[in-house]
C-alpha cells in the first residue's frame, strides 16, 4: 500500500496554489497517494469560468509583477495544469469543501472537473489521519 499525503489548500493566491500543485507532483513522483481538500478562497479558484486572475500572497506582493512576468516568459504551467498532470501520473484526488461550497451556493458542476467530489471536513480528517504527512497551505 502506497504512503499517503494530505494537503489542505485554503488560499486562493497563485503562489500558494502553485505550492500545493508542486508538492502534490513531488509526492506522486515519490509514489505517494495525495488527497487535497480545497476550501475557502482556494475553492473559488476552482470555479468554472473563474477570473483566472493571478495574485501573490502578502509575502510576495513586493515582487508580484516581476514574478508574474517571469512565469509568463518561462511558460510555467498554471497550478491547475500541474494538478492535472499529477492526476494523470499518480493517484491524486481533489475534494471541495462542502461547508464553503454550501456557503457560496456552489455545486460540483460549478467547479472544474478536476474536483473529484465535494465532501465534509469530517471525511477529509478521516482520510488525513492515515496519511504519512498532512500539510496546510
Protein backbone atom coordinates (compact mmCIF):
# COMPACT_ATOMS: atom_id res chain seq x y z
CA UNK A 1 0.00 0.00 0.00
CA UNK A 2 1.37 3.40 -1.02
CA UNK A 3 2.04 6.04 1.58
CA UNK A 4 -0.35 8.95 1.53
CA UNK A 5 -0.05 12.73 1.77
CA UNK A 6 -2.95 15.02 2.63
CA UNK A 7 -2.97 18.68 1.64
CA UNK A 8 -5.34 21.30 3.00
CA UNK A 9 -5.43 24.12 0.47
CA UNK A 10 -7.31 27.23 1.57
CA UNK A 11 -5.51 30.15 -0.05
CA UNK A 12 -6.59 31.48 -3.42
CA UNK A 13 -3.29 33.17 -4.26
CA UNK A 14 -1.24 31.88 -7.15
CA UNK A 15 1.91 31.24 -5.12
CA UNK A 16 0.13 29.07 -2.56
CA UNK A 17 -1.96 27.20 -5.14
CA UNK A 18 1.24 26.63 -7.12
CA UNK A 19 3.00 25.37 -3.98
CA UNK A 20 0.19 22.87 -3.43
CA UNK A 21 0.39 21.64 -7.01
CA UNK A 22 4.20 21.34 -6.86
CA UNK A 23 4.08 19.44 -3.56
CA UNK A 24 1.38 17.12 -4.94
CA UNK A 25 3.57 16.48 -8.00
CA UNK A 26 6.54 15.75 -5.77
CA UNK A 27 4.52 13.33 -3.70
CA UNK A 28 3.35 11.50 -6.83
CA UNK A 29 6.97 11.33 -8.04
CA UNK A 30 7.72 9.57 -4.74
CA UNK A 31 4.93 7.05 -5.29
CA UNK A 32 2.63 8.63 -2.72
CA UNK A 33 -1.12 8.95 -2.99
CA UNK A 34 -2.39 12.50 -2.47
CA UNK A 35 -5.69 13.77 -1.10
CA UNK A 36 -6.23 17.52 -1.49
CA UNK A 37 -9.02 19.29 0.43
CA UNK A 38 -9.75 22.71 -1.07
CA UNK A 39 -11.70 25.29 0.92
CA UNK A 40 -12.36 28.98 1.24
CA UNK A 41 -10.50 31.19 -1.26
CA UNK A 42 -8.73 28.18 -2.70
CA UNK A 43 -12.05 26.66 -3.76
CA UNK A 44 -13.04 29.89 -5.51
CA UNK A 45 -10.08 29.39 -7.86
CA UNK A 46 -11.57 26.06 -8.98
CA UNK A 47 -14.80 27.64 -10.24
CA UNK A 48 -15.53 27.06 -13.91
CA UNK A 49 -15.07 30.24 -15.90
CA UNK A 50 -13.26 31.84 -12.97
CA UNK A 51 -11.38 35.08 -13.30
CA UNK A 52 -8.04 33.34 -13.76
CA UNK A 53 -6.51 36.37 -12.11
CA UNK A 54 -3.10 35.56 -10.71
CA UNK A 55 -2.08 37.23 -7.48
CA UNK A 56 0.57 36.57 -4.88
CA UNK A 57 0.13 36.34 -1.15
CA UNK A 58 1.21 39.15 1.12
CA UNK A 59 4.73 37.68 1.28
CA UNK A 60 5.22 38.17 -2.46
CA UNK A 61 3.37 41.45 -3.01
CA UNK A 62 6.57 43.45 -3.41
CA UNK A 63 7.67 41.21 -6.30
CA UNK A 64 4.28 40.36 -7.81
CA UNK A 65 4.76 41.95 -11.24
CA UNK A 66 8.31 40.61 -11.65
CA UNK A 67 7.34 37.07 -10.63
CA UNK A 68 4.26 37.01 -12.86
CA UNK A 69 6.28 38.33 -15.81
CA UNK A 70 8.97 35.67 -15.36
CA UNK A 71 6.36 32.92 -15.01
CA UNK A 72 4.84 34.01 -18.34
CA UNK A 73 8.25 34.31 -20.04
CA UNK A 74 9.33 30.87 -18.84
CA UNK A 75 5.93 29.40 -19.71
CA UNK A 76 5.43 27.97 -16.22
CA UNK A 77 2.25 25.89 -16.28
CA UNK A 78 -0.65 27.03 -14.14
CA UNK A 79 -1.35 25.33 -10.82
CA UNK A 80 -4.38 23.72 -12.45
CA UNK A 81 -2.29 22.26 -15.29
CA UNK A 82 0.25 20.97 -12.74
CA UNK A 83 -2.52 19.29 -10.77
CA UNK A 84 -3.96 17.74 -13.94
CA UNK A 85 -0.51 16.36 -14.80
CA UNK A 86 -0.09 14.97 -11.27
CA UNK A 87 -3.50 13.28 -11.55
CA UNK A 88 -2.51 11.73 -14.88
CA UNK A 89 0.66 10.26 -13.39
CA UNK A 90 -0.47 9.24 -9.91
CA UNK A 91 -3.33 8.75 -7.52
CA UNK A 92 -4.34 12.33 -6.71
CA UNK A 93 -7.84 13.16 -5.52
CA UNK A 94 -9.09 16.73 -5.18
CA UNK A 95 -12.02 17.41 -2.86
CA UNK A 96 -14.03 20.58 -2.50
CA UNK A 97 -15.13 21.67 0.98
CA UNK A 98 -18.86 21.07 1.47
CA UNK A 99 -19.26 23.85 4.06
CA UNK A 100 -17.74 26.55 1.87
CA UNK A 101 -19.43 25.24 -1.28
CA UNK A 102 -22.76 25.45 0.54
CA UNK A 103 -21.96 28.95 1.82
CA UNK A 104 -21.19 30.15 -1.72
CA UNK A 105 -24.03 28.17 -3.36
CA UNK A 106 -21.51 26.15 -5.38
CA UNK A 107 -22.40 22.74 -6.75
CA UNK A 108 -19.90 20.25 -8.14
CA UNK A 109 -21.00 21.18 -11.66
CA UNK A 110 -19.98 24.81 -10.93
CA UNK A 111 -16.40 23.66 -10.31
CA UNK A 112 -13.64 22.48 -12.63
CA UNK A 113 -13.88 18.73 -13.27
CA UNK A 114 -10.54 18.30 -11.50
CA UNK A 115 -12.64 18.37 -8.29
CA UNK A 116 -13.50 14.70 -7.73
CA UNK A 117 -16.11 15.22 -5.06
CA UNK A 118 -17.45 17.72 -2.55
CA UNK A 119 -17.01 16.34 0.96
CA UNK A 120 -17.29 17.49 4.55
CA UNK A 121 -14.27 18.17 6.69
CA UNK A 122 -15.00 15.10 8.82
CA UNK A 123 -14.48 12.83 5.82
CA UNK A 124 -11.22 14.62 4.97
CA UNK A 125 -9.96 14.32 8.55
CA UNK A 126 -10.75 10.59 8.44
CA UNK A 127 -8.65 10.36 5.26
CA UNK A 128 -5.86 12.52 6.68
CA UNK A 129 -5.47 10.51 9.90
CA UNK A 130 -3.95 7.67 7.86
CA UNK A 131 -1.56 9.96 5.97
CA UNK A 132 2.19 9.90 6.35
CA UNK A 133 2.02 13.70 6.36
CA UNK A 134 -0.61 16.42 6.28
CA UNK A 135 0.26 19.91 5.09
CA UNK A 136 -1.72 23.14 5.41
CA UNK A 137 -1.18 25.65 2.63
